[in-house]
Amino acid sequence: MLFGAAYASYKTGKLTSGGAVMGIMVAISIYLGTGLKGIAMLAAFFISATIATSHSKGKKPAGSNTHQEKRDATQVLANGGLPALIGLVAFIIPGNDLLATVLTAAAFASATADTLSSELGTVYGKRFYNIINFRADENGRDGVISVEGTLIGIAGSTIIAATFAASSGLNSTFLYIIIAGTAGNLADSVLGATLERKGLMNNNEVNFINTVTAAAICCLLIYL
């Protein structure tokens, strides 16, 4: 199944050959630690991100901080690297599958929120602001947000939280995942407006850190 999905993504131009191979490796790592629950969240992220990236391409500003439609290995790792690492740790140290699944959900919630808010916010946003000073800024630049894009991001986090809840039940963790995913997305924008604009970080690095931020915040919400 994993190989078939990766091959189909490669043939339809959604992944490069390197991206397809890395996608298989990430999926296997996630499955080892979180089972089909983790794979379901990976699928929810990939499908929603692919749709958002392809949607209204002609309306998106040239040179904006939107994502390439064909993802390479580095981009796959930027969004799925942390869930893969969590899966491997849970596999090596048994008995942590539930926590691993929750943290995987938080990471994918942030990745989904970031992708949907940047891809669809540039299309449906009305007014655009720099997240640092909230002054009007150029649509599509790093660190620029809109009310519409932020709400779309929250919806993206909710997609992953709902995927988690479908197999694990609806409880406070559902809200923790949404909160963590939204916080990770906002952290992404802050890094974009500061370090990324200055050339001190690239987009893949920022994307990876937003998943780490979401997982850390979710962990704090669970244990505090």
PDB file of C-alpha atoms in Angstrom:
ATOM      1  CA  MET A   1       0.000   0.000   0.000  1.00  0.00           C
ATOM      2  CA  LEU A   2       2.757   2.456   0.976  1.00  0.00           C
ATOM      3  CA  PHE A   3       4.777   1.666  -2.135  1.00  0.00           C
ATOM      4  CA  GLY A   4       1.687   1.998  -4.316  1.00  0.00           C
ATOM      5  CA  ALA A   5       0.786   5.388  -2.864  1.00  0.00           C
ATOM      6  CA  ALA A   6       4.359   6.662  -3.278  1.00  0.00           C
ATOM      7  CA  TYR A   7       4.510   5.410  -6.866  1.00  0.00           C
ATOM      8  CA  ALA A   8       1.162   7.025  -7.685  1.00  0.00           C
ATOM      9  CA  SER A   9       2.337  10.314  -6.178  1.00  0.00           C
ATOM     10  CA  TYR A  10       5.504  10.152  -8.271  1.00  0.00           C
ATOM     11  CA  LYS A  11       3.646   9.323 -11.487  1.00  0.00           C
ATOM     12  CA  THR A  12       1.135  12.147 -10.963  1.00  0.00           C
ATOM     13  CA  GLY A  13       3.906  14.670 -10.314  1.00  0.00           C
ATOM     14  CA  LYS A  14       3.210  15.234  -6.630  1.00  0.00           C
ATOM     15  CA  LEU A  15       6.598  13.862  -5.528  1.00  0.00           C
ATOM     16  CA  THR A  16      10.013  13.702  -7.157  1.00  0.00           C
ATOM     17  CA  SER A  17      11.680  10.291  -7.263  1.00  0.00           C
ATOM     18  CA  GLY A  18      13.711  11.239  -4.192  1.00  0.00           C
ATOM     19  CA  GLY A  19      10.576  12.549  -2.517  1.00  0.00           C
ATOM     20  CA  ALA A  20       8.764   9.272  -3.194  1.00  0.00           C
ATOM     21  CA  VAL A  21      11.599   7.212  -1.683  1.00  0.00           C
ATOM     22  CA  MET A  22      11.799   9.497   1.345  1.00  0.00           C
ATOM     23  CA  GLY A  23       8.005   9.374   1.669  1.00  0.00           C
ATOM     24  CA  ILE A  24       8.142   5.572   1.911  1.00  0.00           C
ATOM     25  CA  MET A  25      10.858   5.751   4.569  1.00  0.00           C
ATOM     26  CA  VAL A  26       8.906   8.334   6.567  1.00  0.00           C
ATOM     27  CA  ALA A  27       5.682   6.320   6.289  1.00  0.00           C
ATOM     28  CA  ILE A  28       7.364   3.102   7.435  1.00  0.00           C
ATOM     29  CA  SER A  29       8.924   4.882  10.427  1.00  0.00           C
ATOM     30  CA  ILE A  30       5.587   6.380  11.403  1.00  0.00           C
ATOM     31  CA  TYR A  31       3.837   3.021  11.035  1.00  0.00           C
ATOM     32  CA  LEU A  32       6.378   1.244  13.247  1.00  0.00           C
ATOM     33  CA  GLY A  33       5.580   3.531  16.169  1.00  0.00           C
ATOM     34  CA  THR A  34       1.963   4.567  15.682  1.00  0.00           C
ATOM     35  CA  GLY A  35       0.423   2.001  13.343  1.00  0.00           C
ATOM     36  CA  LEU A  36      -2.423   2.826  10.995  1.00  0.00           C
ATOM     37  CA  LYS A  37      -3.396   5.858  13.100  1.00  0.00           C
ATOM     38  CA  GLY A  38      -0.173   7.579  12.169  1.00  0.00           C
ATOM     39  CA  ILE A  39      -0.532   6.584   8.526  1.00  0.00           C
ATOM     40  CA  ALA A  40      -4.065   8.013   8.481  1.00  0.00           C
ATOM     41  CA  MET A  41      -2.759  11.369   9.730  1.00  0.00           C
ATOM     42  CA  LEU A  42       0.072  11.303   7.185  1.00  0.00           C
ATOM     43  CA  ALA A  43      -2.500  10.664   4.461  1.00  0.00           C
ATOM     44  CA  ALA A  44      -4.770  13.456   5.739  1.00  0.00           C
ATOM     45  CA  PHE A  45      -1.851  15.897   5.651  1.00  0.00           C
ATOM     46  CA  PHE A  46      -0.637  14.845   2.214  1.00  0.00           C
ATOM     47  CA  ILE A  47      -4.069  14.906   0.580  1.00  0.00           C
ATOM     48  CA  SER A  48      -5.110  18.266   2.054  1.00  0.00           C
ATOM     49  CA  ALA A  49      -1.692  19.811   1.310  1.00  0.00           C
ATOM     50  CA  THR A  50      -1.765  18.550  -2.284  1.00  0.00           C
ATOM     51  CA  ILE A  51      -5.249  19.965  -2.872  1.00  0.00           C
ATOM     52  CA  ALA A  52      -4.332  23.313  -1.314  1.00  0.00           C
ATOM     53  CA  THR A  53      -1.108  23.606  -3.320  1.00  0.00           C
ATOM     54  CA  SER A  54      -2.901  22.929  -6.605  1.00  0.00           C
ATOM     55  CA  HIS A  55      -5.899  25.153  -5.842  1.00  0.00           C
ATOM     56  CA  SER A  56      -6.161  28.452  -7.773  1.00  0.00           C
ATOM     57  CA  LYS A  57      -2.488  28.470  -8.735  1.00  0.00           C
ATOM     58  CA  GLY A  58      -3.033  31.389 -11.087  1.00  0.00           C
ATOM     59  CA  LYS A  59      -4.299  33.603  -8.252  1.00  0.00           C
ATOM     60  CA  LYS A  60      -1.236  33.122  -6.050  1.00  0.00           C
ATOM     61  CA  PRO A  61       1.378  35.919  -6.106  1.00  0.00           C
ATOM     62  CA  ALA A  62       4.536  35.156  -8.068  1.00  0.00           C
ATOM     63  CA  GLY A  63       7.467  34.521  -5.744  1.00  0.00           C
ATOM     64  CA  SER A  64       5.193  34.036  -2.734  1.00  0.00           C
ATOM     65  CA  ASN A  65       5.995  31.705   0.165  1.00  0.00           C
ATOM     66  CA  THR A  66       3.698  29.004  -1.203  1.00  0.00           C
ATOM     67  CA  HIS A  67       4.925  25.435  -1.674  1.00  0.00           C
ATOM     68  CA  GLN A  68       6.158  23.675  -4.794  1.00  0.00           C
ATOM     69  CA  GLU A  69       3.551  21.346  -6.239  1.00  0.00           C
ATOM     70  CA  LYS A  70       6.146  18.578  -6.684  1.00  0.00           C
ATOM     71  CA  ARG A  71       7.816  17.905  -3.324  1.00  0.00           C
ATOM     72  CA  ASP A  72      11.373  16.615  -3.059  1.00  0.00           C
ATOM     73  CA  ALA A  73      13.025  14.556  -0.329  1.00  0.00           C
ATOM     74  CA  THR A  74      14.030  17.591   1.732  1.00  0.00           C
ATOM     75  CA  GLN A  75      10.501  18.958   1.731  1.00  0.00           C
ATOM     76  CA  VAL A  76       9.126  15.564   2.747  1.00  0.00           C
ATOM     77  CA  LEU A  77      11.546  15.506   5.678  1.00  0.00           C
ATOM     78  CA  ALA A  78      10.689  19.083   6.644  1.00  0.00           C
ATOM     79  CA  ASN A  79       7.069  18.102   7.249  1.00  0.00           C
ATOM     80  CA  GLY A  80       7.349  14.413   8.082  1.00  0.00           C
ATOM     81  CA  GLY A  81      10.794  14.119   9.626  1.00  0.00           C
ATOM     82  CA  LEU A  82       9.686  14.668  13.205  1.00  0.00           C
ATOM     83  CA  PRO A  83       6.744  12.207  13.026  1.00  0.00           C
ATOM     84  CA  ALA A  84       9.160   9.673  11.519  1.00  0.00           C
ATOM     85  CA  LEU A  85      11.623  10.206  14.380  1.00  0.00           C
ATOM     86  CA  ILE A  86       8.823   9.927  16.939  1.00  0.00           C
ATOM     87  CA  GLY A  87       7.701   6.673  15.320  1.00  0.00           C
ATOM     88  CA  LEU A  88      11.188   5.196  15.454  1.00  0.00           C
ATOM     89  CA  VAL A  89      11.640   6.155  19.110  1.00  0.00           C
ATOM     90  CA  ALA A  90       8.263   4.606  19.988  1.00  0.00           C
ATOM     91  CA  PHE A  91       9.257   1.442  18.145  1.00  0.00           C
ATOM     92  CA  ILE A  92      12.619   1.202  19.920  1.00  0.00           C
ATOM     93  CA  ILE A  93      11.123   2.016  23.331  1.00  0.00           C
ATOM     94  CA  PRO A  94       7.792   0.100  23.502  1.00  0.00           C
ATOM     95  CA  GLY A  95       4.874   1.307  25.595  1.00  0.00           C
ATOM     96  CA  ASN A  96       4.840   4.874  24.287  1.00  0.00           C
ATOM     97  CA  ASP A  97       2.600   4.392  21.268  1.00  0.00           C
ATOM     98  CA  LEU A  98      -0.245   6.601  22.577  1.00  0.00           C
ATOM     99  CA  LEU A  99       2.037   9.551  23.358  1.00  0.00           C
ATOM    100  CA  ALA A 100       3.815   9.043  20.052  1.00  0.00           C
ATOM    101  CA  THR A 101       0.481   9.142  18.217  1.00  0.00           C
ATOM    102  CA  VAL A 102      -0.567  12.363  19.960  1.00  0.00           C
ATOM    103  CA  LEU A 103       2.749  14.090  19.232  1.00  0.00           C
ATOM    104  CA  THR A 104       2.598  12.886  15.638  1.00  0.00           C
ATOM    105  CA  ALA A 105      -0.869  14.414  15.393  1.00  0.00           C
ATOM    106  CA  ALA A 106       0.413  17.727  16.777  1.00  0.00           C
ATOM    107  CA  ALA A 107       3.292  17.791  14.287  1.00  0.00           C
ATOM    108  CA  PHE A 108       1.026  17.051  11.329  1.00  0.00           C
ATOM    109  CA  ALA A 109      -1.558  19.549  12.614  1.00  0.00           C
ATOM    110  CA  SER A 110       1.093  22.260  12.435  1.00  0.00           C
ATOM    111  CA  ALA A 111       2.351  21.149   9.020  1.00  0.00           C
ATOM    112  CA  THR A 112      -1.196  21.079   7.669  1.00  0.00           C
ATOM    113  CA  ALA A 113      -2.078  24.440   9.207  1.00  0.00           C
ATOM    114  CA  ASP A 114       1.048  26.017   7.718  1.00  0.00           C
ATOM    115  CA  THR A 115       0.455  24.604   4.246  1.00  0.00           C
ATOM    116  CA  LEU A 116      -3.249  25.441   4.074  1.00  0.00           C
ATOM    117  CA  SER A 117      -2.876  28.922   5.557  1.00  0.00           C
ATOM    118  CA  SER A 118      -0.051  29.875   3.196  1.00  0.00           C
ATOM    119  CA  GLU A 119      -1.538  28.271   0.095  1.00  0.00           C
ATOM    120  CA  LEU A 120      -5.170  29.344   0.572  1.00  0.00           C
ATOM    121  CA  GLY A 121      -4.601  32.478   2.643  1.00  0.00           C
ATOM    122  CA  THR A 122      -2.889  34.120  -0.322  1.00  0.00           C
ATOM    123  CA  VAL A 123      -6.001  33.408  -2.395  1.00  0.00           C
ATOM    124  CA  TYR A 124      -8.805  34.191   0.053  1.00  0.00           C
ATOM    125  CA  GLY A 125      -7.153  36.732   2.359  1.00  0.00           C
ATOM    126  CA  LYS A 126      -8.430  40.308   2.192  1.00  0.00           C
ATOM    127  CA  ARG A 127      -5.905  42.234   4.260  1.00  0.00           C
ATOM    128  CA  PHE A 128      -2.367  41.136   4.961  1.00  0.00           C
ATOM    129  CA  TYR A 129      -0.221  41.967   7.983  1.00  0.00           C
ATOM    130  CA  ASN A 130       3.310  41.370   9.190  1.00  0.00           C
ATOM    131  CA  ILE A 131       2.976  39.062  12.204  1.00  0.00           C
ATOM    132  CA  ILE A 132       5.670  40.944  14.146  1.00  0.00           C
ATOM    133  CA  ASN A 133       4.296  44.498  14.032  1.00  0.00           C
ATOM    134  CA  PHE A 134       0.841  43.918  12.466  1.00  0.00           C
ATOM    135  CA  ARG A 135       1.490  46.586   9.863  1.00  0.00           C
ATOM    136  CA  ALA A 136       0.139  46.105   6.344  1.00  0.00           C
ATOM    137  CA  ASP A 137       2.518  43.963   4.289  1.00  0.00           C
ATOM    138  CA  GLU A 138       2.761  42.270   0.913  1.00  0.00           C
ATOM    139  CA  ASN A 139       0.634  39.195   0.251  1.00  0.00           C
ATOM    140  CA  GLY A 140       2.785  36.077  -0.021  1.00  0.00           C
ATOM    141  CA  ARG A 141       5.869  37.341   1.790  1.00  0.00           C
ATOM    142  CA  ASP A 142       7.404  35.328   4.615  1.00  0.00           C
ATOM    143  CA  GLY A 143       5.762  36.120   7.941  1.00  0.00           C
ATOM    144  CA  VAL A 144       2.690  37.765   6.416  1.00  0.00           C
ATOM    145  CA  ILE A 145      -0.686  36.626   7.723  1.00  0.00           C
ATOM    146  CA  SER A 146      -4.369  37.373   7.216  1.00  0.00           C
ATOM    147  CA  VAL A 147      -7.451  36.660   9.285  1.00  0.00           C
ATOM    148  CA  GLU A 148      -8.758  34.360   6.581  1.00  0.00           C
ATOM    149  CA  GLY A 149      -5.471  32.488   6.277  1.00  0.00           C
ATOM    150  CA  THR A 150      -5.232  32.057  10.046  1.00  0.00           C
ATOM    151  CA  LEU A 151      -8.741  30.611  10.207  1.00  0.00           C
ATOM    152  CA  ILE A 152      -7.942  28.274   7.323  1.00  0.00           C
ATOM    153  CA  GLY A 153      -4.864  27.172   9.265  1.00  0.00           C
ATOM    154  CA  ILE A 154      -6.997  26.376  12.296  1.00  0.00           C
ATOM    155  CA  ALA A 155      -9.246  24.324  10.014  1.00  0.00           C
ATOM    156  CA  GLY A 156      -6.151  22.455   8.842  1.00  0.00           C
ATOM    157  CA  SER A 157      -5.211  21.608  12.425  1.00  0.00           C
ATOM    158  CA  THR A 158      -8.772  20.472  13.013  1.00  0.00           C
ATOM    159  CA  ILE A 159      -8.566  18.045  10.088  1.00  0.00           C
ATOM    160  CA  ILE A 160      -5.670  16.245  11.767  1.00  0.00           C
ATOM    161  CA  ALA A 161      -7.281  16.426  15.219  1.00  0.00           C
ATOM    162  CA  ALA A 162     -10.449  14.885  13.777  1.00  0.00           C
ATOM    163  CA  THR A 163      -8.432  12.132  12.104  1.00  0.00           C
ATOM    164  CA  PHE A 164      -6.840  11.369  15.483  1.00  0.00           C
ATOM    165  CA  ALA A 165     -10.211  11.466  17.275  1.00  0.00           C
ATOM    166  CA  ALA A 166     -11.776   9.113  14.730  1.00  0.00           C
ATOM    167  CA  SER A 167      -9.696   6.253  16.112  1.00  0.00           C
ATOM    168  CA  SER A 168      -8.883   7.444  19.630  1.00  0.00           C
ATOM    169  CA  GLY A 169     -12.106   9.134  20.722  1.00  0.00           C
ATOM    170  CA  LEU A 170     -13.118  12.748  21.260  1.00  0.00           C
ATOM    171  CA  ASN A 171     -11.569  14.202  24.412  1.00  0.00           C
ATOM    172  CA  SER A 172      -9.366  17.071  25.580  1.00  0.00           C
ATOM    173  CA  THR A 173      -6.517  15.822  23.389  1.00  0.00           C
ATOM    174  CA  PHE A 174      -8.579  16.882  20.362  1.00  0.00           C
ATOM    175  CA  LEU A 175      -8.329  20.512  21.527  1.00  0.00           C
ATOM    176  CA  TYR A 176      -4.668  20.152  22.493  1.00  0.00           C
ATOM    177  CA  ILE A 177      -3.826  19.076  18.951  1.00  0.00           C
ATOM    178  CA  ILE A 178      -5.669  22.053  17.441  1.00  0.00           C
ATOM    179  CA  ILE A 179      -4.017  24.496  19.854  1.00  0.00           C
ATOM    180  CA  ALA A 180      -0.567  23.009  19.284  1.00  0.00           C
ATOM    181  CA  GLY A 181      -0.998  22.972  15.508  1.00  0.00           C
ATOM    182  CA  THR A 182      -2.124  26.598  15.479  1.00  0.00           C
ATOM    183  CA  ALA A 183       0.752  27.653  17.738  1.00  0.00           C
ATOM    184  CA  GLY A 184       3.237  25.854  15.500  1.00  0.00           C
ATOM    185  CA  ASN A 185       1.802  27.616  12.463  1.00  0.00           C
ATOM    186  CA  LEU A 186       2.126  31.023  14.133  1.00  0.00           C
ATOM    187  CA  ALA A 187       5.690  30.191  15.164  1.00  0.00           C
ATOM    188  CA  ASP A 188       6.376  29.421  11.508  1.00  0.00           C
ATOM    189  CA  SER A 189       5.164  32.910  10.570  1.00  0.00           C
ATOM    190  CA  VAL A 190       7.297  34.558  13.262  1.00  0.00           C
ATOM    191  CA  LEU A 191      10.397  32.733  12.023  1.00  0.00           C
ATOM    192  CA  GLY A 192       9.460  33.622   8.466  1.00  0.00           C
ATOM    193  CA  ALA A 193       9.182  37.328   9.272  1.00  0.00           C
ATOM    194  CA  THR A 194      12.517  37.368  11.094  1.00  0.00           C
ATOM    195  CA  LEU A 195      15.163  34.726  10.426  1.00  0.00           C
ATOM    196  CA  GLU A 196      13.898  33.558   7.040  1.00  0.00           C
ATOM    197  CA  ARG A 197      13.606  37.082   5.634  1.00  0.00           C
ATOM    198  CA  LYS A 198      17.192  37.739   6.744  1.00  0.00           C
ATOM    199  CA  GLY A 199      18.384  34.594   5.009  1.00  0.00           C
ATOM    200  CA  LEU A 200      19.404  32.929   8.276  1.00  0.00           C
ATOM    201  CA  MET A 201      16.976  30.033   7.772  1.00  0.00           C
ATOM    202  CA  ASN A 202      15.336  28.492   4.742  1.00  0.00           C
ATOM    203  CA  ASN A 203      11.723  27.428   4.343  1.00  0.00           C
ATOM    204  CA  ASN A 204      12.393  23.742   4.988  1.00  0.00           C
ATOM    205  CA  GLU A 205      14.161  24.522   8.262  1.00  0.00           C
ATOM    206  CA  VAL A 206      11.303  26.759   9.345  1.00  0.00           C
ATOM    207  CA  ASN A 207       8.772  24.067   8.453  1.00  0.00           C
ATOM    208  CA  PHE A 208      10.626  21.477  10.525  1.00  0.00           C
ATOM    209  CA  ILE A 209      10.826  23.787  13.532  1.00  0.00           C
ATOM    210  CA  ASN A 210       7.093  24.498  13.394  1.00  0.00           C
ATOM    211  CA  THR A 211       6.395  20.763  13.781  1.00  0.00           C
ATOM    212  CA  VAL A 212       8.833  20.568  16.708  1.00  0.00           C
ATOM    213  CA  THR A 213       7.150  23.586  18.317  1.00  0.00           C
ATOM    214  CA  ALA A 214       3.704  22.015  17.977  1.00  0.00           C
ATOM    215  CA  ALA A 215       4.813  18.685  19.441  1.00  0.00           C
ATOM    216  CA  ALA A 216       6.509  20.438  22.382  1.00  0.00           C
ATOM    217  CA  ILE A 217       3.453  22.575  23.126  1.00  0.00           C
ATOM    218  CA  CYS A 218       1.150  19.571  22.913  1.00  0.00           C
ATOM    219  CA  CYS A 219       3.383  17.695  25.343  1.00  0.00           C
ATOM    220  CA  LEU A 220       3.215  20.632  27.786  1.00  0.00           C
ATOM    221  CA  LEU A 221      -0.580  20.792  27.515  1.00  0.00           C
ATOM    222  CA  ILE A 222      -0.843  17.082  28.295  1.00  0.00           C
ATOM    223  CA  TYR A 223       1.414  17.103  31.347  1.00  0.00           C
ATOM    224  CA  LEU A 224       0.757  20.520  32.894  1.00  0.00           C
TER     225      LEU A 224
END
